[in-house]
Amino acid sequence: MFKAKIDVTLKKSVLDPQGQTVLQALHSLGYGTVDALRVGKHFEMTLQSEDRKRAESEIKLMCERLLVNPVIEQYTVELEELR
Amino acid sequence: MFKAKIDVTLKKSVLDPQGQTVLQALHSLGYGTVDALRVGKHFEMTLQSEDRKRAESEIKLMCERLLVNPVIEQYTVELEELR
């Protein structure tokens, strides 16, 4: 059994108006040390799979088919075995 | 200078209809091994701060004041120094 954490963010070349808005809000609250901010999606899932390779390839497919828009988004996966 | 990754998720006791919907979509695409899924927000920011303790406490304040609703959400922070 595995636990996967998937972070989906906009590619660097894609504008992120939501992130800009949050950044401005932080600045107006006085947090001037933050100089860049991007917002993305976070998925946490558990998989009933016994094999790491299989879990990894399944996650890749799920990302490509549903969770991520590969035209404008990129993603990172963190996979941890649960015992 | 630091890079922070903040993941904000709903607390376990709070229903996550968005996560349920994504889970059902994955099941209907044939990914039956996924048996739980939660959706959250992901923030990536860079901080012009030289001191790790200070960066940490600033992030905590930003989360409490703007990024996280502590009534229904919890968050994790990953802080990495950039050189």
mmCIF file of C-alpha atoms in Angstrom:
data_model
loop_
_atom_site.group_PDB
_atom_site.id
_atom_site.type_symbol
_atom_site.label_atom_id
_atom_site.label_comp_id
_atom_site.label_asym_id
_atom_site.label_seq_id
_atom_site.Cartn_x
_atom_site.Cartn_y
_atom_site.Cartn_z
ATOM 1 C CA MET A 1 0.000 0.000 0.000
ATOM 2 C CA PHE A 2 1.343 3.387 -0.992
ATOM 3 C CA LYS A 3 0.603 6.984 -0.195
ATOM 4 C CA ALA A 4 1.168 9.456 -3.009
ATOM 5 C CA LYS A 5 1.372 13.215 -2.804
ATOM 6 C CA ILE A 6 1.012 14.956 -6.138
ATOM 7 C CA ASP A 7 1.631 18.659 -6.606
ATOM 8 C CA VAL A 8 0.369 20.225 -9.794
ATOM 9 C CA THR A 9 1.611 23.701 -10.706
ATOM 10 C CA LEU A 10 1.373 25.924 -13.738
ATOM 11 C CA LYS A 11 4.422 25.852 -15.989
ATOM 12 C CA LYS A 12 6.827 28.746 -15.523
ATOM 13 C CA SER A 13 5.889 30.246 -18.880
ATOM 14 C CA VAL A 14 2.185 30.375 -17.950
ATOM 15 C CA LEU A 15 0.789 33.403 -16.120
ATOM 16 C CA ASP A 16 -0.623 32.712 -12.671
ATOM 17 C CA PRO A 17 -3.149 35.453 -11.808
ATOM 18 C CA GLN A 18 -4.272 33.630 -8.646
ATOM 19 C CA GLY A 19 -0.703 33.524 -7.386
ATOM 20 C CA GLN A 20 -0.253 37.213 -8.226
ATOM 21 C CA THR A 21 -3.340 38.084 -6.228
ATOM 22 C CA VAL A 22 -2.190 36.100 -3.201
ATOM 23 C CA LEU A 23 1.258 37.688 -3.474
ATOM 24 C CA GLN A 24 -0.232 41.179 -3.497
ATOM 25 C CA ALA A 25 -2.411 40.300 -0.516
ATOM 26 C CA LEU A 26 0.665 39.111 1.393
ATOM 27 C CA HIS A 27 2.503 42.307 0.507
ATOM 28 C CA SER A 28 -0.338 44.477 1.703
ATOM 29 C CA LEU A 29 -0.376 42.496 4.972
ATOM 30 C CA GLY A 30 3.264 43.486 5.401
ATOM 31 C CA TYR A 31 5.066 40.344 4.230
ATOM 32 C CA GLY A 32 7.444 42.052 1.831
ATOM 33 C CA THR A 33 10.087 39.320 1.973
ATOM 34 C CA VAL A 34 8.001 37.095 -0.318
ATOM 35 C CA ASP A 35 9.021 37.930 -3.849
ATOM 36 C CA ALA A 36 7.417 35.192 -5.905
ATOM 37 C CA LEU A 37 4.430 32.949 -5.365
ATOM 38 C CA ARG A 38 2.664 30.354 -7.484
ATOM 39 C CA VAL A 39 -0.528 28.517 -6.620
ATOM 40 C CA GLY A 40 -1.251 24.939 -7.584
ATOM 41 C CA LYS A 41 -3.277 21.864 -6.724
ATOM 42 C CA HIS A 42 -2.353 19.189 -4.229
ATOM 43 C CA PHE A 43 -3.622 15.595 -4.301
ATOM 44 C CA GLU A 44 -3.098 13.018 -1.575
ATOM 45 C CA MET A 45 -4.125 9.466 -2.358
ATOM 46 C CA THR A 46 -3.619 5.960 -1.083
ATOM 47 C CA LEU A 47 -3.152 3.098 -3.520
ATOM 48 C CA GLN A 48 -3.857 -0.562 -2.792
ATOM 49 C CA SER A 49 -0.828 -1.660 -4.714
ATOM 50 C CA GLU A 50 2.010 -3.860 -3.528
ATOM 51 C CA ASP A 51 4.518 -2.946 -6.182
ATOM 52 C CA ARG A 52 6.249 0.438 -6.333
ATOM 53 C CA LYS A 53 6.936 0.372 -10.068
ATOM 54 C CA ARG A 54 3.319 -0.395 -10.809
ATOM 55 C CA ALA A 55 2.087 2.327 -8.461
ATOM 56 C CA GLU A 56 4.413 4.829 -10.122
ATOM 57 C CA SER A 57 3.256 4.005 -13.627
ATOM 58 C CA GLU A 58 -0.389 4.095 -12.551
ATOM 59 C CA ILE A 59 0.075 7.543 -10.993
ATOM 60 C CA LYS A 60 1.751 8.757 -14.168
ATOM 61 C CA LEU A 61 -1.231 7.603 -16.225
ATOM 62 C CA MET A 62 -3.750 9.132 -13.819
ATOM 63 C CA CYS A 63 -1.922 12.454 -13.985
ATOM 64 C CA GLU A 64 -1.776 12.427 -17.748
ATOM 65 C CA ARG A 65 -5.377 11.355 -18.218
ATOM 66 C CA LEU A 66 -7.187 13.336 -15.539
ATOM 67 C CA LEU A 67 -5.284 15.269 -12.909
ATOM 68 C CA VAL A 68 -2.904 17.357 -14.985
ATOM 69 C CA ASN A 69 -3.313 19.439 -18.114
ATOM 70 C CA PRO A 70 0.079 18.822 -19.727
ATOM 71 C CA VAL A 71 -0.251 21.853 -21.999
ATOM 72 C CA ILE A 72 -0.038 24.353 -19.158
ATOM 73 C CA GLU A 73 0.764 22.316 -16.044
ATOM 74 C CA GLN A 74 3.606 20.271 -14.622
ATOM 75 C CA TYR A 75 3.568 17.915 -11.628
ATOM 76 C CA THR A 76 5.735 16.256 -9.025
ATOM 77 C CA VAL A 77 5.016 12.980 -7.255
ATOM 78 C CA GLU A 78 6.160 11.848 -3.819
ATOM 79 C CA LEU A 79 5.510 8.159 -3.192
ATOM 80 C CA GLU A 80 5.785 6.605 0.237
ATOM 81 C CA GLU A 81 5.153 3.012 1.229
ATOM 82 C CA LEU A 82 2.689 2.446 4.076
ATOM 83 C CA ARG A 83 3.018 -0.572 6.329
ATOM 84 C CA MET B 1 16.946 33.152 0.270
ATOM 85 C CA PHE B 2 14.496 30.341 0.846
ATOM 86 C CA LYS B 3 11.998 28.382 -1.185
ATOM 87 C CA ALA B 4 8.898 27.229 0.666
ATOM 88 C CA LYS B 5 6.357 24.666 -0.432
ATOM 89 C CA ILE B 6 3.119 24.790 1.509
ATOM 90 C CA ASP B 7 0.419 22.148 1.181
ATOM 91 C CA VAL B 8 -2.987 22.996 2.555
ATOM 92 C CA THR B 9 -5.498 20.180 2.976
ATOM 93 C CA LEU B 10 -8.875 19.818 4.600
ATOM 94 C CA LYS B 11 -8.783 18.286 8.070
ATOM 95 C CA LYS B 12 -9.640 14.597 8.204
ATOM 96 C CA SER B 13 -12.960 15.297 9.908
ATOM 97 C CA VAL B 14 -14.078 17.629 7.108
ATOM 98 C CA LEU B 15 -15.862 16.239 4.060
ATOM 99 C CA ASP B 16 -14.061 16.721 0.750
ATOM 100 C CA PRO B 17 -16.631 16.600 -2.086
ATOM 101 C CA GLN B 18 -14.048 17.688 -4.675
ATOM 102 C CA GLY B 19 -11.782 14.803 -3.691
ATOM 103 C CA GLN B 20 -14.747 12.391 -3.810
ATOM 104 C CA THR B 21 -15.569 13.523 -7.326
ATOM 105 C CA VAL B 22 -11.995 13.077 -8.535
ATOM 106 C CA LEU B 23 -11.872 9.658 -6.876
ATOM 107 C CA GLN B 24 -15.049 8.557 -8.663
ATOM 108 C CA ALA B 25 -13.663 9.860 -11.954
ATOM 109 C CA LEU B 26 -10.478 7.825 -11.442
ATOM 110 C CA HIS B 27 -12.532 4.735 -10.631
ATOM 111 C CA SER B 28 -14.619 5.134 -13.755
ATOM 112 C CA LEU B 29 -11.412 5.456 -15.778
ATOM 113 C CA GLY B 30 -10.416 2.058 -14.384
ATOM 114 C CA TYR B 31 -8.002 3.044 -11.625
ATOM 115 C CA GLY B 32 -9.554 0.929 -8.904
ATOM 116 C CA THR B 33 -6.410 0.678 -6.802
ATOM 117 C CA VAL B 34 -6.905 4.222 -5.521
ATOM 118 C CA ASP B 35 -9.015 3.950 -2.404
ATOM 119 C CA ALA B 36 -8.810 7.410 -0.889
ATOM 120 C CA LEU B 37 -8.121 10.836 -2.308
ATOM 121 C CA ARG B 38 -8.137 14.344 -0.886
ATOM 122 C CA VAL B 39 -7.652 17.559 -2.786
ATOM 123 C CA GLY B 40 -5.894 20.616 -1.419
ATOM 124 C CA LYS B 41 -3.990 23.752 -2.333
ATOM 125 C CA HIS B 42 -0.315 24.050 -3.030
ATOM 126 C CA PHE B 43 1.736 27.238 -2.669
ATOM 127 C CA GLU B 44 5.317 27.702 -3.793
ATOM 128 C CA MET B 45 7.065 30.887 -2.748
ATOM 129 C CA THR B 46 10.526 32.358 -2.500
ATOM 130 C CA LEU B 47 11.468 34.500 0.490
ATOM 131 C CA GLN B 48 14.237 37.098 0.535
ATOM 132 C CA SER B 49 15.208 36.130 4.023
ATOM 133 C CA GLU B 50 18.657 35.126 5.274
ATOM 134 C CA ASP B 51 17.571 33.477 8.476
ATOM 135 C CA ARG B 52 15.764 30.135 8.578
ATOM 136 C CA LYS B 53 14.038 30.708 11.927
ATOM 137 C CA ARG B 54 12.709 34.033 10.747
ATOM 138 C CA ALA B 55 11.499 32.559 7.445
ATOM 139 C CA GLU B 56 9.736 29.776 9.351
ATOM 140 C CA SER B 57 7.945 32.123 11.690
ATOM 141 C CA GLU B 58 6.952 34.406 8.832
ATOM 142 C CA ILE B 59 5.486 31.482 6.905
ATOM 143 C CA LYS B 60 3.557 30.396 9.983
ATOM 144 C CA LEU B 61 2.041 33.878 10.291
ATOM 145 C CA MET B 62 1.201 34.057 6.583
ATOM 146 C CA CYS B 63 -0.552 30.712 6.781
ATOM 147 C CA GLU B 64 -2.526 31.683 9.844
ATOM 148 C CA ARG B 65 -3.495 35.104 8.534
ATOM 149 C CA LEU B 66 -4.212 34.423 4.876
ATOM 150 C CA LEU B 67 -3.400 31.088 3.292
ATOM 151 C CA VAL B 68 -5.086 28.629 5.658
ATOM 152 C CA ASN B 69 -8.494 28.509 7.307
ATOM 153 C CA PRO B 70 -7.515 26.870 10.610
ATOM 154 C CA VAL B 71 -11.098 25.876 11.372
ATOM 155 C CA ILE B 72 -11.278 23.359 8.534
ATOM 156 C CA GLU B 73 -7.756 23.158 7.102
ATOM 157 C CA GLN B 74 -4.317 21.971 8.095
ATOM 158 C CA TYR B 75 -0.984 22.627 6.399
ATOM 159 C CA THR B 76 2.548 21.351 6.013
ATOM 160 C CA VAL B 77 5.617 23.411 5.141
ATOM 161 C CA GLU B 78 8.777 22.335 3.365
ATOM 162 C CA LEU B 79 11.541 24.928 3.547
ATOM 163 C CA GLU B 80 14.662 24.732 1.432
ATOM 164 C CA GLU B 81 17.571 27.184 1.303
ATOM 165 C CA LEU B 82 18.506 28.499 -2.140
ATOM 166 C CA ARG B 83 22.077 29.546 -2.901
#
